[in-house]
């Protein structure tokens, strides 16, 4: 069995935002503009939260990249009336756009607020449409969307392994955010494979989940503290 | 000789005419309501090419290696037809003229997946699993212009084949 997971070392994160840009480019995420952003309709499958610790001038900024936690027990799933979001056998929290009828119950029930509704269809005026990733659907207005753990890259990695008649090995598959992180704060892999880097890091004493007490069993693990950087 | 998919297509067309546009087989989930074949820029004959032992992948080069099977550029048609293979045929002259003008042939897409389904069909994994082209496209080698033989909007058709071959039936496999 496979369970895709991600480890984010927040002590390494510098808050540069490369992952956010990479995610937008990889997944055809629309930019909504200033006015809609003011309405709280900005769309970023991955965002960087800033947390300030201490009192001025002795202040420290902590950055926290937040994305869909691909929960093992996802609050978004049971509230969908059309099964547009469900758990796949590989441990992903899937979002099937063509099934979504836009009730937005899932977004309301997500404690991490990482689901985004397409209030309008995205626009890519020519020649910007050429930058669209052909392996990812361009979502129409009226459907929900969220981080997919770059499922198209997972499939591509599995396809490549099949071509070479071998199993997928650790490091074969990289999400756009982990590939673009200059500080290598984001690692992606199979949590069920005890040899994988993510499984090793998940055992660390520095590891924790976001809003752990909710019991959502996230597949994203954060590392923080315990070491000087 | 008429191939079986074409036979069933004819049958459906006749039934549709009889009952005024509504095909009773639609209820049974058959491949009815096939889109009419689009007009093509030249009257390309698949039969003529297959009779000369030209395989599908000779022209549709991506069929086994890429997501899209693709269509060849006119220059690859010209590589045979310029060298004395019926160079004076009126249909050949049509595309040779385009080649002179450095303009592409705009082919009509025969099998179109509905955009609202947001399906990412890939030829490569199907070819790797040994699924013959004809499983979805019918016996194109016996068609002049290619015609659709299945209703690509019918997801049940895809799923039944995936089940038979123990391929993934997870939604995300195709819809993402």
Coordinates of N, CA, C and O in Angstrom, one line a residue, chain B residues 4-166:
Chain B
X4 N -17.9 -4.6 -37.9 CA -19.1 -4.7 -36.9 C -19.5 -3.4 -36.3 O -20.7 -3.1 -36.2
X5 N -18.5 -2.6 -35.9 CA -19.0 -1.3 -35.3 C -19.8 -0.5 -36.3 O -20.7 0.2 -36.0
X6 N -19.3 -0.6 -37.6 CA -20.0 0.2 -38.6 C -21.4 -0.3 -38.8 O -22.4 0.4 -39.0
X7 N -21.5 -1.7 -38.7 CA -22.9 -2.3 -38.8 C -23.8 -1.8 -37.7 O -24.9 -1.4 -38.0
X8 N -23.3 -1.8 -36.5 CA -24.1 -1.4 -35.4 C -24.5 0.1 -35.5 O -25.6 0.5 -35.2
X9 N -23.5 0.8 -36.1 CA -23.7 2.3 -36.3 C -24.9 2.5 -37.3 O -25.8 3.3 -37.1
X10 N -24.9 1.7 -38.4 CA -25.9 1.7 -39.4 C -27.3 1.4 -38.8 O -28.2 2.1 -39.0
X11 N -27.2 0.3 -38.0 CA -28.5 -0.1 -37.3 C -29.1 1.0 -36.5 O -30.3 1.3 -36.5
X12 N -28.2 1.7 -35.7 CA -28.7 2.7 -34.8 C -29.2 3.9 -35.7 O -30.3 4.5 -35.3
X13 N -28.5 4.2 -36.8 CA -29.0 5.3 -37.6 C -30.4 5.0 -38.2 O -31.3 5.8 -38.2
X14 N -30.6 3.7 -38.6 CA -31.9 3.3 -39.1 C -32.9 3.4 -38.0 O -34.0 4.0 -38.2
X15 N -32.6 2.9 -36.8 CA -33.6 2.9 -35.7 C -33.9 4.4 -35.4 O -35.1 4.7 -35.1
X16 N -32.9 5.2 -35.4 CA -33.2 6.6 -35.1 C -34.2 7.3 -36.1 O -35.0 8.0 -35.7
X17 N -34.0 6.9 -37.4 CA -34.9 7.4 -38.4 C -36.3 6.9 -38.2 O -37.2 7.6 -38.3
X18 N -36.4 5.6 -37.8 CA -37.7 5.0 -37.6 C -38.5 5.6 -36.5 O -39.7 5.8 -36.6
X19 N -37.8 6.0 -35.4 CA -38.5 6.5 -34.2 C -38.3 8.0 -34.0 O -38.5 8.5 -33.0
X20 N -38.0 8.6 -35.1 CA -37.9 10.1 -35.1 C -36.8 10.7 -34.2 O -37.1 11.5 -33.4
X21 N -35.6 10.2 -34.4 CA -34.5 10.8 -33.7 C -34.2 10.2 -32.4 O -33.1 10.4 -31.8
X22 N -35.1 9.4 -31.8 CA -34.8 8.8 -30.5 C -34.5 7.3 -30.7 O -35.2 6.6 -31.3
X23 N -33.3 6.9 -30.2 CA -32.9 5.6 -30.4 C -33.2 4.8 -29.1 O -32.8 5.1 -28.0
X24 N -34.1 3.7 -29.2 CA -34.4 3.0 -28.0 C -33.2 2.3 -27.4 O -33.2 2.0 -26.2
X25 N -32.2 2.1 -28.2 CA -31.0 1.4 -27.6 C -30.2 2.4 -26.7 O -29.4 1.9 -25.9
X26 N -30.5 3.7 -26.8 CA -29.9 4.6 -25.9 C -30.2 4.3 -24.4 O -29.3 4.4 -23.6
X27 N -31.4 3.8 -24.2 CA -31.8 3.5 -22.8 C -30.9 2.3 -22.3 O -30.6 2.3 -21.1
X28 N -30.5 1.5 -23.2 CA -29.6 0.3 -22.8 C -28.2 0.7 -22.7 O -27.3 -0.1 -22.5
X29 N -27.9 2.0 -22.9 CA -26.5 2.4 -22.7 C -25.6 2.1 -23.9 O -24.4 1.9 -23.7
X30 N -26.1 1.8 -25.1 CA -25.3 1.5 -26.2 C -24.7 2.7 -26.8 O -25.0 3.9 -26.4
X31 N -23.7 2.5 -27.7 CA -23.0 3.7 -28.2 C -23.8 4.4 -29.3 O -23.5 4.4 -30.5
X32 N -24.9 4.9 -28.9 CA -25.8 5.6 -29.8 C -25.3 7.1 -29.8 O -24.4 7.5 -29.1
X33 N -26.0 7.9 -30.6 CA -25.8 9.3 -30.6 C -24.3 9.7 -31.0 O -23.7 10.5 -30.4
X34 N -23.8 8.9 -31.9 CA -22.4 9.2 -32.3 C -22.4 10.5 -33.0 O -23.3 10.8 -33.8
X35 N -21.4 11.3 -32.8 CA -21.4 12.6 -33.6 C -21.1 12.3 -35.0 O -20.5 11.3 -35.4
X36 N -21.7 13.1 -35.9 CA -21.5 13.0 -37.3 C -20.0 13.3 -37.6 O -19.4 14.1 -36.9
X37 N -19.5 12.5 -38.5 CA -18.1 12.7 -38.9 C -17.9 14.2 -39.4 O -18.7 14.6 -40.2
X38 N -16.8 14.8 -39.0 CA -16.6 16.2 -39.4 C -16.0 16.2 -40.8 O -15.4 15.2 -41.3
X39 N -16.3 17.3 -41.5 CA -15.7 17.4 -42.9 C -14.1 17.5 -42.7 O -13.6 18.1 -41.8
X40 N -13.4 16.8 -43.6 CA -12.0 16.8 -43.5 C -11.4 17.6 -44.7 O -12.0 17.6 -45.8
X41 N -10.2 18.1 -44.5 CA -9.7 19.0 -45.6 C -9.3 18.2 -46.9 O -9.4 18.7 -48.0
X42 N -9.0 16.9 -46.8 CA -8.8 16.1 -48.0 C -9.5 14.7 -47.7 O -9.6 14.3 -46.6
X43 N -9.8 14.1 -48.8 CA -10.5 12.8 -48.7 C -9.5 11.7 -48.4 O -9.2 10.9 -49.3
X44 N -8.9 11.7 -47.2 CA -7.8 10.7 -46.9 C -8.5 9.3 -46.8 O -9.5 9.2 -46.1
X45 N -7.9 8.3 -47.4 CA -8.4 7.0 -47.3 C -7.5 6.1 -46.4 O -6.4 5.8 -46.8
X46 N -8.0 5.7 -45.3 CA -7.3 4.8 -44.4 C -7.1 3.4 -45.1 O -6.1 2.8 -44.9
X47 N -8.2 3.0 -45.8 CA -8.1 1.7 -46.5 C -6.9 1.6 -47.4 O -6.1 0.7 -47.3
X48 N -6.8 2.6 -48.3 CA -5.8 2.6 -49.3 C -4.4 2.5 -48.6 O -3.5 1.8 -49.1
X49 N -4.2 3.2 -47.4 CA -2.9 3.2 -46.8 C -2.7 1.8 -46.1 O -1.6 1.3 -46.1
X50 N -3.7 1.3 -45.4 CA -3.5 0.0 -44.7 C -3.3 -1.1 -45.7 O -2.6 -2.1 -45.4
X51 N -3.9 -1.0 -46.9 CA -3.7 -2.0 -47.9 C -2.2 -2.0 -48.4 O -1.7 -3.0 -48.9
X52 N -1.6 -0.9 -48.2 CA -0.1 -0.8 -48.5 C 0.8 -1.1 -47.3 O 1.9 -0.6 -47.3
X53 N 0.2 -1.7 -46.3 CA 1.0 -2.1 -45.1 C 1.6 -1.0 -44.4 O 2.7 -1.1 -43.8
X54 N 0.8 0.1 -44.3 CA 1.3 1.2 -43.5 C 0.6 1.1 -42.2 O -0.7 1.1 -42.1
X55 N 1.3 1.0 -41.1 CA 0.7 0.7 -39.8 C 0.2 2.1 -39.2 O 0.6 3.1 -39.7
X56 N -0.7 1.9 -38.2 CA -1.3 3.1 -37.6 C -0.2 4.1 -37.1 O -0.2 5.3 -37.2
X57 N 0.8 3.5 -36.4 CA 1.8 4.3 -35.7 C 2.8 5.0 -36.7 O 3.6 5.8 -36.3
X58 N 2.8 4.5 -38.0 CA 3.7 5.2 -38.9 C 3.3 6.7 -39.0 O 4.2 7.5 -39.1
X59 N 2.0 7.0 -39.0 CA 1.5 8.4 -39.1 C 1.2 8.9 -37.7 O 1.5 10.0 -37.4
X60 N 0.5 8.1 -36.9 CA 0.1 8.5 -35.6 C 1.2 8.1 -34.6 O 1.0 7.2 -33.8
X61 N 2.3 8.9 -34.6 CA 3.5 8.4 -34.0 C 3.5 8.4 -32.5 O 4.2 7.6 -31.9
X62 N 2.6 9.2 -31.9 CA 2.6 9.2 -30.4 C 1.7 8.1 -29.8 O 1.7 8.0 -28.6
X63 N 1.0 7.3 -30.6 CA 0.0 6.4 -30.1 C 0.6 5.4 -29.1 O -0.1 5.0 -28.1
X64 N 1.9 5.1 -29.2 CA 2.4 4.1 -28.2 C 3.4 4.8 -27.2 O 3.8 4.1 -26.2
X65 N 3.7 6.0 -27.5 CA 4.8 6.6 -26.6 C 4.3 7.9 -25.9 O 5.0 8.4 -25.0
X66 N 3.2 8.4 -26.3 CA 2.8 9.7 -25.7 C 1.3 9.7 -25.3 O 0.6 8.8 -25.6
X67 N 0.9 10.8 -24.7 CA -0.5 10.9 -24.4 C -1.4 11.0 -25.6 O -2.4 10.3 -25.7
X68 N -0.9 11.8 -26.6 CA -1.7 12.0 -27.8 C -1.1 11.2 -28.9 O 0.1 11.3 -29.1
X69 N -2.0 10.6 -29.7 CA -1.5 9.8 -30.9 C -0.9 10.8 -31.9 O 0.1 10.5 -32.6
X70 N -1.5 11.9 -32.1 CA -1.0 12.9 -33.0 C -1.3 12.7 -34.5 O -1.7 11.6 -34.9
X71 N -1.1 13.7 -35.3 CA -1.2 13.6 -36.7 C 0.1 14.0 -37.4 O 0.8 14.9 -36.8
X72 N 0.4 13.4 -38.5 CA 1.7 13.8 -39.1 C 1.7 15.1 -39.8 O 0.6 15.5 -40.3
X73 N 2.8 15.8 -39.9 CA 2.9 17.0 -40.7 C 2.8 16.6 -42.2 O 3.0 15.5 -42.6
X74 N 2.4 17.6 -43.1 CA 2.2 17.2 -44.5 C 3.5 16.8 -45.1 O 3.5 16.0 -46.0
X75 N 4.6 17.3 -44.5 CA 5.9 16.9 -45.1 C 6.1 15.4 -45.0 O 6.7 14.8 -45.9
X76 N 5.5 14.7 -44.0 CA 5.7 13.3 -43.9 C 4.8 12.6 -45.0 O 5.2 11.5 -45.5
X77 N 3.7 13.2 -45.3 CA 2.8 12.6 -46.4 C 3.6 12.8 -47.7 O 3.7 11.9 -48.5
X78 N 4.3 14.0 -47.8 CA 5.0 14.3 -49.1 C 6.2 13.3 -49.2 O 6.6 13.1 -50.4
X79 N 6.7 12.9 -48.1 CA 7.9 12.0 -48.3 C 7.7 10.8 -49.1 O 8.6 10.3 -49.8
X80 N 6.4 10.3 -49.1 CA 6.1 9.2 -50.0 C 5.5 9.7 -51.3 O 5.9 9.3 -52.4
X81 N 4.6 10.6 -51.2 CA 3.8 11.0 -52.4 C 4.6 11.8 -53.4 O 4.3 11.8 -54.6
X82 N 5.6 12.5 -52.9 CA 6.5 13.2 -53.8 C 7.3 12.3 -54.7 O 7.7 12.6 -55.8
X83 N 7.7 11.1 -54.0 CA 8.6 10.2 -54.7 C 7.8 9.2 -55.6 O 8.1 8.0 -55.6
X84 N 6.8 9.7 -56.3 CA 6.2 8.8 -57.3 C 5.0 8.0 -56.8 O 4.6 7.2 -57.6
X85 N 4.6 8.1 -55.6 CA 3.4 7.4 -55.2 C 2.2 8.2 -55.5 O 1.9 9.2 -54.8
X86 N 1.5 7.9 -56.6 CA 0.4 8.7 -57.1 C 0.5 10.2 -56.9 O -0.3 10.8 -56.3
X87 N 1.6 10.8 -57.5 CA 1.8 12.2 -57.2 C 0.7 13.1 -57.9 O 0.6 14.3 -57.6
X88 N 0.0 12.5 -58.9 CA -0.9 13.4 -59.7 C -2.4 13.2 -59.2 O -3.3 13.8 -59.8
X89 N -2.6 12.4 -58.1 CA -3.9 12.2 -57.6 C -4.5 13.6 -57.1 O -3.7 14.4 -56.5
X90 N -5.7 13.9 -57.4 CA -6.2 15.3 -57.1 C -6.1 15.6 -55.6 O -5.8 16.7 -55.2
X91 N -6.3 14.5 -54.7 CA -6.3 14.8 -53.3 C -4.8 15.0 -52.8 O -4.5 15.8 -51.9
X92 N -3.9 14.3 -53.5 CA -2.5 14.5 -53.2 C -2.1 16.0 -53.6 O -1.4 16.7 -52.9
X93 N -2.6 16.4 -54.8 CA -2.2 17.7 -55.2 C -2.7 18.8 -54.3 O -2.0 19.8 -54.0
X94 N -3.9 18.5 -53.6 CA -4.4 19.4 -52.7 C -3.5 19.7 -51.5 O -3.2 20.9 -51.2
X95 N -2.9 18.6 -50.9 CA -2.0 18.9 -49.8 C -0.6 19.4 -50.2 O 0.1 20.1 -49.5
X96 N -0.2 18.9 -51.4 CA 1.1 19.4 -51.9 C 1.0 20.9 -52.1 O 2.0 21.6 -51.9
X97 N -0.1 21.4 -52.5 CA -0.3 22.8 -52.7 C -0.2 23.5 -51.3 O 0.5 24.6 -51.2
X98 N -0.8 22.9 -50.3 CA -0.7 23.5 -48.9 C 0.8 23.5 -48.5 O 1.2 24.4 -47.8
X99 N 1.5 22.4 -48.9 CA 2.9 22.3 -48.5 C 3.7 23.5 -49.1 O 4.6 24.1 -48.5
X100 N 3.4 23.7 -50.4 CA 4.1 24.8 -51.1 C 3.8 26.2 -50.4 O 4.7 27.0 -50.2
X101 N 2.5 26.3 -49.9 CA 2.2 27.6 -49.3 C 2.6 27.6 -47.8 O 2.4 28.6 -47.1
X102 N 3.2 26.5 -47.3 CA 3.6 26.3 -46.0 C 2.5 26.5 -45.0 O 2.6 27.2 -44.0
X103 N 1.4 26.0 -45.3 CA 0.2 26.0 -44.4 C -0.2 24.6 -44.0 O -0.1 23.7 -44.8
X104 N -0.6 24.5 -42.8 CA -1.0 23.1 -42.3 C -2.3 22.7 -42.8 O -3.2 23.5 -43.2
X105 N -2.6 21.4 -42.7 CA -3.9 20.9 -43.0 C -4.6 20.9 -41.6 O -4.1 20.4 -40.6
X106 N -5.8 21.5 -41.6 CA -6.6 21.5 -40.3 C -7.6 20.3 -40.4 O -8.6 20.4 -41.0
X107 N -7.2 19.2 -39.7 CA -8.1 18.0 -39.7 C -9.2 18.2 -38.7 O -9.0 18.9 -37.7
X108 N -10.3 17.6 -39.0 CA -11.4 17.6 -38.0 C -11.1 16.5 -37.0 O -10.7 15.4 -37.4
X109 N -11.3 16.8 -35.7 CA -11.1 15.8 -34.7 C -12.2 14.8 -34.6 O -13.4 15.1 -34.5
X110 N -11.9 13.5 -34.8 CA -12.9 12.4 -34.9 C -13.4 12.0 -33.6 O -14.6 12.0 -33.3
X111 N -12.5 11.7 -32.6 CA -13.0 11.3 -31.3 C -12.7 12.4 -30.3 O -11.6 12.7 -30.0
X112 N -13.8 13.1 -29.9 CA -13.6 14.2 -29.0 C -14.2 13.9 -27.6 O -15.3 13.4 -27.5
X113 N -13.4 14.1 -26.6 CA -13.8 13.9 -25.2 C -14.5 15.1 -24.7 O -14.0 16.2 -25.0
X114 N -15.7 15.0 -24.1 CA -16.4 16.2 -23.6 C -15.5 17.0 -22.7 O -15.0 16.5 -21.7
X115 N -15.3 18.3 -22.9 CA -14.5 19.1 -22.1 C -15.0 19.2 -20.7 O -14.2 19.3 -19.7
X116 N -16.3 19.1 -20.5 CA -16.9 19.3 -19.2 C -16.5 18.1 -18.3 O -16.5 18.2 -17.0
X117 N -16.1 16.9 -18.9 CA -15.7 15.8 -18.1 C -14.3 15.9 -17.5 O -13.9 15.3 -16.6
X118 N -13.5 16.8 -18.1 CA -12.1 17.1 -17.7 C -11.4 15.8 -17.6 O -10.8 15.4 -16.5
X119 N -11.4 15.0 -18.6 CA -10.7 13.7 -18.7 C -9.3 13.9 -19.3 O -9.2 14.7 -20.3
X120 N -8.3 13.2 -18.7 CA -7.0 13.3 -19.3 C -6.7 11.9 -19.9 O -6.0 11.1 -19.2
X121 N -7.2 11.6 -21.1 CA -6.9 10.3 -21.7 C -5.5 10.3 -22.2 O -5.0 11.2 -22.8
X122 N -4.8 9.2 -21.9 CA -3.4 9.0 -22.5 C -3.4 7.7 -23.3 O -3.8 6.7 -22.8
X123 N -2.8 7.8 -24.5 CA -2.7 6.7 -25.3 C -1.7 5.7 -24.8 O -1.9 4.5 -24.8
X124 N -0.6 6.2 -24.3 CA 0.6 5.4 -24.0 C 0.3 4.2 -23.0 O 0.6 3.1 -23.4
X125 N -0.3 4.5 -21.9 CA -0.6 3.3 -21.0 C -1.5 2.3 -21.6 O -1.4 1.1 -21.3
X126 N -2.4 2.7 -22.5 CA -3.3 1.8 -23.1 C -2.5 0.9 -24.1 O -2.7 -0.3 -24.1
X127 N -1.6 1.5 -24.8 CA -0.8 0.7 -25.8 C 0.1 -0.2 -25.0 O 0.3 -1.4 -25.4
X128 N 0.6 0.2 -23.9 CA 1.5 -0.6 -23.1 C 0.8 -1.8 -22.6 O 1.4 -2.9 -22.4
X129 N -0.5 -1.6 -22.2 CA -1.3 -2.8 -21.7 C -1.8 -3.7 -22.8 O -2.5 -4.6 -22.5
X130 N -1.4 -3.4 -24.0 CA -1.7 -4.3 -25.2 C -3.1 -4.1 -25.7 O -3.7 -5.0 -26.3
X131 N -3.7 -3.0 -25.4 CA -5.1 -2.7 -25.9 C -4.9 -2.3 -27.4 O -4.2 -1.3 -27.7
X132 N -5.5 -3.0 -28.3 CA -5.4 -2.7 -29.7 C -6.1 -1.4 -30.0 O -7.1 -1.0 -29.4
X133 N -5.6 -0.6 -31.0 CA -6.2 0.6 -31.4 C -7.7 0.4 -31.7 O -8.6 1.3 -31.4
X134 N -8.0 -0.7 -32.3 CA -9.4 -1.0 -32.8 C -10.4 -1.1 -31.6 O -11.6 -1.0 -31.8
X135 N -9.9 -1.3 -30.4 CA -10.8 -1.5 -29.2 C -11.6 -0.2 -29.0 O -12.8 -0.3 -28.6
X136 N -11.0 0.9 -29.3 CA -11.8 2.2 -29.2 C -12.1 2.8 -30.6 O -13.1 3.5 -30.7
X137 N -11.2 2.6 -31.5 CA -11.4 3.3 -32.8 C -12.1 2.5 -33.8 O -12.3 3.0 -34.9
X138 N -12.3 1.2 -33.6 CA -12.9 0.4 -34.6 C -11.9 0.0 -35.6 O -10.7 0.3 -35.4
X139 N -12.3 -0.7 -36.6 CA -11.4 -1.2 -37.6 C -11.1 -0.1 -38.6 O -11.7 -0.1 -39.7
X140 N -10.3 0.9 -38.2 CA -10.1 2.1 -39.1 C -9.5 1.7 -40.4 O -9.7 2.3 -41.4
X141 N -8.7 0.5 -40.4 CA -8.1 0.1 -41.7 C -9.1 -0.2 -42.7 O -8.8 -0.3 -43.9
X142 N -10.4 -0.4 -42.3 CA -11.4 -0.7 -43.3 C -12.3 0.5 -43.6 O -13.4 0.4 -44.2
X143 N -11.9 1.7 -43.0 CA -12.7 2.9 -43.2 C -11.9 3.8 -44.2 O -10.7 3.7 -44.3
X144 N -12.7 4.5 -45.0 CA -12.0 5.5 -45.8 C -11.6 6.7 -44.8 O -10.6 6.7 -44.2
X145 N -12.5 7.6 -44.6 CA -12.3 8.6 -43.6 C -12.6 8.0 -42.2 O -13.6 7.2 -42.1
X146 N -11.8 8.3 -41.2 CA -12.1 7.7 -39.9 C -13.4 8.2 -39.3 O -13.8 9.4 -39.5
X147 N -14.2 7.2 -38.8 CA -15.5 7.6 -38.2 C -15.4 7.2 -36.7 O -14.9 6.1 -36.4
X148 N -16.1 7.9 -35.8 CA -16.2 7.4 -34.4 C -17.0 6.2 -34.4 O -18.1 6.1 -35.0
X149 N -16.6 5.2 -33.5 CA -17.4 4.0 -33.4 C -18.0 3.8 -32.0 O -18.8 3.0 -31.7
X150 N -17.4 4.6 -31.0 CA -18.0 4.6 -29.7 C -18.4 6.0 -29.3 O -17.8 7.0 -29.9
X151 N -19.3 6.1 -28.3 CA -19.6 7.4 -27.8 C -18.6 7.8 -26.7 O -18.7 7.2 -25.6
X152 N -17.7 8.7 -27.0 CA -16.7 9.0 -26.0 C -17.2 9.7 -24.8 O -16.5 9.8 -23.8
X153 N -18.4 10.1 -24.8 CA -19.0 10.7 -23.6 C -19.6 9.7 -22.7 O -20.1 10.0 -21.6
X154 N -19.5 8.4 -23.1 CA -20.1 7.3 -22.2 C -19.0 6.8 -21.3 O -18.3 5.9 -21.7
X155 N -18.9 7.2 -20.1 CA -17.9 6.8 -19.2 C -18.0 5.3 -18.8 O -17.0 4.6 -18.6
X156 N -19.2 4.8 -18.8 CA -19.5 3.4 -18.5 C -18.7 2.5 -19.4 O -18.2 1.5 -19.0
X157 N -18.6 3.0 -20.7 CA -17.8 2.2 -21.7 C -16.4 2.0 -21.3 O -15.8 1.0 -21.3
X158 N -15.8 3.2 -20.8 CA -14.4 3.1 -20.4 C -14.3 2.2 -19.2 O -13.4 1.4 -19.1
X159 N -15.2 2.4 -18.2 CA -15.0 1.8 -16.9 C -15.2 0.2 -17.1 O -14.5 -0.5 -16.4
X160 N -16.1 -0.2 -18.0 CA -16.3 -1.6 -18.1 C -15.0 -2.3 -18.6 O -14.6 -3.4 -18.2
X161 N -14.3 -1.6 -19.5 CA -13.1 -2.1 -20.0 C -12.0 -2.1 -19.0 O -11.2 -3.1 -18.8
X162 N -11.9 -1.0 -18.2 CA -11.0 -1.0 -17.1 C -11.2 -2.1 -16.1 O -10.3 -2.7 -15.6
X163 N -12.5 -2.4 -15.8 CA -12.8 -3.5 -14.9 C -12.3 -4.8 -15.5 O -11.7 -5.6 -14.8
X164 N -12.7 -5.1 -16.7 CA -12.3 -6.3 -17.4 C -10.8 -6.6 -17.3 O -10.3 -7.7 -17.1
X165 N -10.0 -5.5 -17.5 CA -8.6 -5.6 -17.5 C -7.9 -5.3 -16.2 O -6.7 -5.1 -16.1
X166 N -8.7 -5.2 -15.1 CA -8.2 -4.9 -13.8 C -7.3 -3.7 -13.8 O -6.3 -3.6 -13.1

